[in-house]
GROMACS .gro file of C-alpha atoms in nm:
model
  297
    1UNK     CA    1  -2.180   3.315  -5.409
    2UNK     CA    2  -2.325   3.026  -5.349
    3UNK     CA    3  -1.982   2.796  -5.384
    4UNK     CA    4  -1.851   3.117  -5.112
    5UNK     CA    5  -2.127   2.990  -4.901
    6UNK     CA    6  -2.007   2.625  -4.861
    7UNK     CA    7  -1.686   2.655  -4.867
    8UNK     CA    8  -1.694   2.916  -4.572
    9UNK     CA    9  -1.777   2.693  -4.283
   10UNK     CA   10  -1.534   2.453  -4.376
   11UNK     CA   11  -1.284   2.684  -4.398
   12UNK     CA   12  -1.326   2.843  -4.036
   13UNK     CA   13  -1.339   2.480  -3.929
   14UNK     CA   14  -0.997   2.396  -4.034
   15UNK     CA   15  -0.904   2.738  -3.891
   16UNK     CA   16  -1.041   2.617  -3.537
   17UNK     CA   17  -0.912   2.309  -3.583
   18UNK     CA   18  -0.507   2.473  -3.593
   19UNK     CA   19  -0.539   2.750  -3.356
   20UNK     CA   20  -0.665   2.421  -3.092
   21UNK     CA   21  -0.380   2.199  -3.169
   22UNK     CA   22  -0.060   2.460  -3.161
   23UNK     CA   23   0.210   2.349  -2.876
   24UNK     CA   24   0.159   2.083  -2.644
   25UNK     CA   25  -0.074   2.282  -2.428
   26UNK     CA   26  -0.345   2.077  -2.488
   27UNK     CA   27  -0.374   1.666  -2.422
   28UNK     CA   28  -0.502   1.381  -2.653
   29UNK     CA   29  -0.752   1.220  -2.505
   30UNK     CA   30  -0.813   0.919  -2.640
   31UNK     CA   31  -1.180   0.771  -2.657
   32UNK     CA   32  -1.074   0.415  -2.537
   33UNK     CA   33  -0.877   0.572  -2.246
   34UNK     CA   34  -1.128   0.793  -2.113
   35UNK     CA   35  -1.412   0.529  -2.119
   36UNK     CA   36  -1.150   0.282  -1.883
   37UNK     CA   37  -1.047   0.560  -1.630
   38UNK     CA   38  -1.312   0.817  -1.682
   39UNK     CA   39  -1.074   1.099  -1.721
   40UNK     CA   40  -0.764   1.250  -1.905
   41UNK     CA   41  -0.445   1.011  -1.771
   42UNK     CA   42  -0.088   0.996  -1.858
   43UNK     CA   43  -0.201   0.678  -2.087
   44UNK     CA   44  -0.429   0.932  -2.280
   45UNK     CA   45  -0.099   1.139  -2.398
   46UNK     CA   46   0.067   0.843  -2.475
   47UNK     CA   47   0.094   0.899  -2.840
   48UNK     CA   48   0.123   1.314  -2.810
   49UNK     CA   49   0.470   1.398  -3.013
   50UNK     CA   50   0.561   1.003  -3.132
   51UNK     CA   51   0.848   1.065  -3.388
   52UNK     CA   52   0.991   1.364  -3.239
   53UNK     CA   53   1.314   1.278  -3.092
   54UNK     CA   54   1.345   1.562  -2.844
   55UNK     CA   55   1.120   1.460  -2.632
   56UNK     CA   56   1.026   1.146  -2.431
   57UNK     CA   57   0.700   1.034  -2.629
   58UNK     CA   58   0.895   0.705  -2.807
   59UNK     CA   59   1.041   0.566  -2.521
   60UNK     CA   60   0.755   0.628  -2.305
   61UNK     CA   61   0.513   0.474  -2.588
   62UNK     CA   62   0.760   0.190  -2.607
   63UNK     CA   63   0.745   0.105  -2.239
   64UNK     CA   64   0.369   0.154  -2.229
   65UNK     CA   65   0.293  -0.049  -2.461
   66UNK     CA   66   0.570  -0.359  -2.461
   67UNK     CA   67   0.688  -0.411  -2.099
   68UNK     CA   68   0.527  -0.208  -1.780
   69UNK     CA   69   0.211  -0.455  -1.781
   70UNK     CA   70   0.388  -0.775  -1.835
   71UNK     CA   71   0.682  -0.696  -1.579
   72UNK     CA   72   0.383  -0.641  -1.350
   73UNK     CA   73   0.246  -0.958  -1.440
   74UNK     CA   74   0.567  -1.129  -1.363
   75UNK     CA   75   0.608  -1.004  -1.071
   76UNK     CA   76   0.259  -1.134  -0.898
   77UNK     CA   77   0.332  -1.464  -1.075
   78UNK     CA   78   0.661  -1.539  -1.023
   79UNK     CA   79   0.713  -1.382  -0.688
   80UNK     CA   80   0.428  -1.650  -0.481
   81UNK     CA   81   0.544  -1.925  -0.709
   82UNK     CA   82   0.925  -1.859  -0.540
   83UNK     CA   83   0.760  -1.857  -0.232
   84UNK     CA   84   0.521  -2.141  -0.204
   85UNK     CA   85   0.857  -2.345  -0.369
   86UNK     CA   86   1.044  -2.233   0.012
   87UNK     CA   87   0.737  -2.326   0.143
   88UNK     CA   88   0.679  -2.650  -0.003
   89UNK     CA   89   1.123  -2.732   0.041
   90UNK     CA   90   1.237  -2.548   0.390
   91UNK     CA   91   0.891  -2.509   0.524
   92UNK     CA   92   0.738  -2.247   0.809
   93UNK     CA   93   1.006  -2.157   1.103
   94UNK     CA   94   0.920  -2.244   1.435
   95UNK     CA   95   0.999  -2.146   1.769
   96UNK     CA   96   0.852  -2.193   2.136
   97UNK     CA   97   0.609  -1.891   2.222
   98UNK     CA   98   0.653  -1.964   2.587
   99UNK     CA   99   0.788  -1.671   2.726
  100UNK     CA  100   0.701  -1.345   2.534
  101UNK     CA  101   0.854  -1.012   2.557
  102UNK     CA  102   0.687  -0.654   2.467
  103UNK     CA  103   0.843  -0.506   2.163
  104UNK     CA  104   0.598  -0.312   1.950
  105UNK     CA  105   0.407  -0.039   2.158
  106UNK     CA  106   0.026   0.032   2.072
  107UNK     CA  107   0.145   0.347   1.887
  108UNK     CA  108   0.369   0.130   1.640
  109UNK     CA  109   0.027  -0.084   1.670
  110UNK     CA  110  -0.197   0.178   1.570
  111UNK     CA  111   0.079   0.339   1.283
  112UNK     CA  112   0.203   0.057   1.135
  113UNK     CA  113  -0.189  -0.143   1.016
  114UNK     CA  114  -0.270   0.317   0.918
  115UNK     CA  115   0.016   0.273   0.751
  116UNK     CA  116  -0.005  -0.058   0.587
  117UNK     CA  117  -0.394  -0.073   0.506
  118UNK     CA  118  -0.422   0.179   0.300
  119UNK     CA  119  -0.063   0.116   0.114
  120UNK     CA  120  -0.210  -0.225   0.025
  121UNK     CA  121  -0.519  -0.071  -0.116
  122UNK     CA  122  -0.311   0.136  -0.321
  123UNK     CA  123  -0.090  -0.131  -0.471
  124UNK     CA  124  -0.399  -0.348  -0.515
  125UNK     CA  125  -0.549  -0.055  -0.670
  126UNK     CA  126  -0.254   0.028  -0.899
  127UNK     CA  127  -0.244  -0.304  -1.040
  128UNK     CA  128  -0.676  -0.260  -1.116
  129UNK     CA  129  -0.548   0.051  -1.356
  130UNK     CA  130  -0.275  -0.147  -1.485
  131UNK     CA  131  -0.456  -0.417  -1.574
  132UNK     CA  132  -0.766  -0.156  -1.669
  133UNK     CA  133  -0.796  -0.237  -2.011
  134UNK     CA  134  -0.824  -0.598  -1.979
  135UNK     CA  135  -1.026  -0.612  -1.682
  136UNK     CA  136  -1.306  -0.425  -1.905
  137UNK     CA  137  -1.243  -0.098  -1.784
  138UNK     CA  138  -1.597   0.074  -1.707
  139UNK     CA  139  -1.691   0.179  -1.360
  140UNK     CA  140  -1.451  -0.086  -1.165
  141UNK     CA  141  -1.145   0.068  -1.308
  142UNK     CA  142  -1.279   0.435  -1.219
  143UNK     CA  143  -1.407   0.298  -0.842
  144UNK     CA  144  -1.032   0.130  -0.840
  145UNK     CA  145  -0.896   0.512  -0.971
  146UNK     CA  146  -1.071   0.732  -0.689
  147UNK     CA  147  -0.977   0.426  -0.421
  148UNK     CA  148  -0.640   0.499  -0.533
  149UNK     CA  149  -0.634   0.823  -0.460
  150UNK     CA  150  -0.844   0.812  -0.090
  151UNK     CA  151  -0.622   0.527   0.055
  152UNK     CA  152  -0.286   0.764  -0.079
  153UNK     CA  153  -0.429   1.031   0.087
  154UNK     CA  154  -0.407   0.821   0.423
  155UNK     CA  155  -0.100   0.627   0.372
  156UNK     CA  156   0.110   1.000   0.332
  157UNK     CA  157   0.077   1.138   0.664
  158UNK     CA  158   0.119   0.774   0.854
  159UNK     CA  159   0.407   0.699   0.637
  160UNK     CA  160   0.578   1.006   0.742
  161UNK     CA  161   0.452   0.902   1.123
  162UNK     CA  162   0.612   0.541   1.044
  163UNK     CA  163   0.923   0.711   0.929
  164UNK     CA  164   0.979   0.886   1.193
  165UNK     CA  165   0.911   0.624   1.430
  166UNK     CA  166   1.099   0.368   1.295
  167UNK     CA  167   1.353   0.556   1.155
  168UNK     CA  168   1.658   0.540   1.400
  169UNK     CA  169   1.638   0.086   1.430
  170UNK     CA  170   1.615   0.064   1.041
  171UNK     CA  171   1.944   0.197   0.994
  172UNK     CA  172   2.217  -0.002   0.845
  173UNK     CA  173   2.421  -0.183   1.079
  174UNK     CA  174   2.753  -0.379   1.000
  175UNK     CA  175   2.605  -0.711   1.098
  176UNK     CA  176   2.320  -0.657   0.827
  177UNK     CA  177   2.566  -0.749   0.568
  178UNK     CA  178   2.621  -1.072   0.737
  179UNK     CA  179   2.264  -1.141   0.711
  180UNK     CA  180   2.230  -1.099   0.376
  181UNK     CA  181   2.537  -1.301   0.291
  182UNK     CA  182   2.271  -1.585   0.487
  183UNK     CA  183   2.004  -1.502   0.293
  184UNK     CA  184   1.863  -1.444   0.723
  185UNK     CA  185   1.887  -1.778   0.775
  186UNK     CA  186   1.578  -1.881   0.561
  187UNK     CA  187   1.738  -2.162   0.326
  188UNK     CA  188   1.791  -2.388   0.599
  189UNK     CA  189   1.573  -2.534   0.839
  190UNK     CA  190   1.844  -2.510   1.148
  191UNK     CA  191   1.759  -2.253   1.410
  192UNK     CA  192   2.067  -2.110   1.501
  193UNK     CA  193   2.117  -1.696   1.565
  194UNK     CA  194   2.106  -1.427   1.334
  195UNK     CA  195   2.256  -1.133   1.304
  196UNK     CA  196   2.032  -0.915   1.309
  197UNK     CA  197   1.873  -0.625   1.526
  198UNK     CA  198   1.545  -0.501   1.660
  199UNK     CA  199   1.451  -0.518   1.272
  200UNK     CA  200   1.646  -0.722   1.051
  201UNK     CA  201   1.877  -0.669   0.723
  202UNK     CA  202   1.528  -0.757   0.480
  203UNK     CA  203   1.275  -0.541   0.715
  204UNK     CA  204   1.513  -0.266   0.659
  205UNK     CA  205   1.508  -0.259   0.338
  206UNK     CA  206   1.167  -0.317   0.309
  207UNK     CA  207   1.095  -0.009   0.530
  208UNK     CA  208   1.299   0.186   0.307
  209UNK     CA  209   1.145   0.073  -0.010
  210UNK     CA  210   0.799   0.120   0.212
  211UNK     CA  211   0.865   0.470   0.342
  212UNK     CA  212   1.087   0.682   0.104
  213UNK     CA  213   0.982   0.503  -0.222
  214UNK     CA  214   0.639   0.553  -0.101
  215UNK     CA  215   0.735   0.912  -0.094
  216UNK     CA  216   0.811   0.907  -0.474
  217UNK     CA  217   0.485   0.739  -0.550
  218UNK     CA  218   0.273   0.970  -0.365
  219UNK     CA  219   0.473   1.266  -0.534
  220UNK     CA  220   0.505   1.195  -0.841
  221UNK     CA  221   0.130   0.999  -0.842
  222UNK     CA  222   0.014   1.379  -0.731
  223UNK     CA  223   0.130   1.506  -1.091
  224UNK     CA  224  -0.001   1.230  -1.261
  225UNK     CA  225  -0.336   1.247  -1.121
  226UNK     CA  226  -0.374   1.632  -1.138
  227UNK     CA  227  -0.157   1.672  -1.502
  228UNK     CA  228   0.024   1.985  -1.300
  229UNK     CA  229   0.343   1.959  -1.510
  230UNK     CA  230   0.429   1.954  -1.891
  231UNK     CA  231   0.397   1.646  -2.160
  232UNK     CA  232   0.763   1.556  -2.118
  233UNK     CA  233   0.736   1.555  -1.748
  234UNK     CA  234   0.472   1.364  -1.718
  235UNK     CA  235   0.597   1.094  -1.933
  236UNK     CA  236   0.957   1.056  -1.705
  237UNK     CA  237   0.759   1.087  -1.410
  238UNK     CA  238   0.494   0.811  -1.494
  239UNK     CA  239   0.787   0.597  -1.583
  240UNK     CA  240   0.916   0.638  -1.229
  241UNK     CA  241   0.613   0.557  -1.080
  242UNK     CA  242   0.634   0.193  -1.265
  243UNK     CA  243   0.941   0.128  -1.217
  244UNK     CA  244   0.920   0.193  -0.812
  245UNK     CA  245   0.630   0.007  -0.852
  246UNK     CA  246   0.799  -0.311  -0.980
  247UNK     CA  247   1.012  -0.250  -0.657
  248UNK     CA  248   0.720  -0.208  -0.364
  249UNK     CA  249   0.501  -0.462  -0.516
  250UNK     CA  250   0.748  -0.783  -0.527
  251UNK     CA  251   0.886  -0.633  -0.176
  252UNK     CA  252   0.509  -0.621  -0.063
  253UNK     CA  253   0.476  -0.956  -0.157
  254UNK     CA  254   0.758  -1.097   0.031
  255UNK     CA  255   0.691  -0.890   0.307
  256UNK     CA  256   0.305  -1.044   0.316
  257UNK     CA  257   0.542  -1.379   0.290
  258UNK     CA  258   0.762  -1.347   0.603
  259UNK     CA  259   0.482  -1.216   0.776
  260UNK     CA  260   0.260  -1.417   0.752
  261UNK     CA  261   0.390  -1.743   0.673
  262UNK     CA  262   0.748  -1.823   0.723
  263UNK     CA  263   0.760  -1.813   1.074
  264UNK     CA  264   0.510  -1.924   1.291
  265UNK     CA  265   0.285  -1.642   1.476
  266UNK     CA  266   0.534  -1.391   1.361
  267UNK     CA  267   0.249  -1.177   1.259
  268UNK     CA  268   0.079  -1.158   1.618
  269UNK     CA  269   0.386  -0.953   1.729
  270UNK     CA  270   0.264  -0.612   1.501
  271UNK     CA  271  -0.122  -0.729   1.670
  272UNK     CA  272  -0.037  -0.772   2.009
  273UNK     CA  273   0.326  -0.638   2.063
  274UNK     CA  274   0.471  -0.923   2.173
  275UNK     CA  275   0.713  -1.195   2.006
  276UNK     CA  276   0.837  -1.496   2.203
  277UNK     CA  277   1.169  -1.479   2.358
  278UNK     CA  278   1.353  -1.773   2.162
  279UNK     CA  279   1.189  -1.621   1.797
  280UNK     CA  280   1.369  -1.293   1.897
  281UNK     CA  281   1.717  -1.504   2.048
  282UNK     CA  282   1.737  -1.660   1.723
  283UNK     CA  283   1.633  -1.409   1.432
  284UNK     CA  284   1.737  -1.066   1.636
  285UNK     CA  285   2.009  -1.196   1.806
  286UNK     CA  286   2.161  -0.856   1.851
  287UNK     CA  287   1.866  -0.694   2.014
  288UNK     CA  288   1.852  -0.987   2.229
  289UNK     CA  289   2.142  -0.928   2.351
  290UNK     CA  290   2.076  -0.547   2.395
  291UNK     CA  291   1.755  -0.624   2.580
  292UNK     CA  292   1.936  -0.833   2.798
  293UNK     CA  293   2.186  -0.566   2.911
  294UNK     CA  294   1.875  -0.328   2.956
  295UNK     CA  295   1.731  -0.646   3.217
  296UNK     CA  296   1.396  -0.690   2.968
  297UNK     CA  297   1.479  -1.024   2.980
   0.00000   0.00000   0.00000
């Protein structure tokens, strides 16, 4: 009886220990995980189902663990270090601010910084929980986690404003192949006209990048987040996210880089509205001429 007696408890422990770990219903959650982010995340089901080949627990492991962090660290290395080398060798474009036409209206104004505020703080963000474990994790990472998720929840519905804005002059045009076959003009110092229209070849594909991988980030950072889809899922769609990620965050950074310092005051014209008549002769050289024919010139 008494040998009945201690065995019994461990016996209905093992019990409740196999009824609570059949299927893949419930998640891992690792103890160094949750102490970084402060709740269950795709990292804390990273090793759920290793060694079964149906499913997408190796690869994602793999990835985790051998590449998404250092391609991340890569790219915010080597990306300003290829800049500041066309700084330091073709230097900052210049042209004569003069004359100044309107071009941005104070609704692009007002969309583009609700827009692109918030979708820096989430790429700044993103990089915090990337980083997480080696940044200490703690409270920082979790602030970083919930900032995350505020500034995505303002980017969505300005990004679809943007979007729809912007839309019809980010097309592609014809000439935009010429313009990448150029590089735009930026590996030589001459100022002579680009093809290019109201937005050029690289702000085009920038806005794309911006707007409809943005799209993919909010979406599939919405299952992440709330865990509303299987293991399996969970594991292609948080290797999406990084991947589109490697994309916006090197684009973001060359974006910042145009913006800001390739060509002189180019960055006044999305604060003010206005960009100086020879800037827009020269690098939009087919709007120019479509302003022109419209008498805005």
């Amino acid at each position: 009886m008494k040998k009945l007696l201690t065995t019994l408890p461990l016996g209905l422990a093992l019990l409740f220990a196999e009824s609570t770990t059949q299927g893949n219903e419930e998640v891992y959650v690792d103890k160094t995980n949750y102490d970084i982010y402060g709740l269950k995340q795709v990292e804390a089901i990273r090793d759920w189902g290793l060694g079964d080949g149906t499913g997408w627990g190796e690869l994602f492991t793999f990835l985790q663990a051998n590449y998404f962090s250092s391609i991340f660290l890569a790219i915010i290395i080597c990306v300003p270090l290829a800049f500041l080398g066309h700084y330091i060798l073709i230097g900052q474009r210049k042209f004569q601010h003069g004359k100044s036409i309107k071009v941005f209206s104070s609704y692009n104004i007002f969309v583009h910084w609700f827009t692109a505020i918030p979708f820096v703080m989430i790429c700044l963000t993103g990089l915090v929980m990337v980083f997480g474990d080696k940044l200490g994790g703690g409270n920082f990472v979790k602030f970083a986690r919930d900032v995350h998720a505020i500034a995505t929840c303002i980017f969505a519905p300005f990004g679809i404003l943007m979007f729809l804005m912007w839309f019809k002059d980010s097309l592609p045009r014809t000439y935009d192949i010429k313009w990448f076959m150029i590089m735009g003009g930026y590996l030589s110092k001459e100022n002579r006209p680009i093809p290019a229209g109201k937005f050029n070849a690289g702000q085009k594909m920038w806005f794309w990048v911006a707007t409809l991988g943005g799209a993919c980030m909010v979406i599939s950072g919405a299952f992440l987040f709330f865990q509303a889809s299987d293991l399996d899922t969970l594991r292609v769609l948080a290797i999406v996210h990084n991947v589109v990620g490697f994309i916006i965050i090197a684009l973001l950074i060359t974006h910042i880089y145009m913006s800001v310092f390739a060509i002189e005051g180019a960055l006044g014209s999305i604060l003010n509205g206005n960009m100086g008549e020879e800037e827009i002769a020269i690098l939009h050289s087919y709007y120019y001429e479509e302003i022109k024919k419209l008498g805005k010139v």
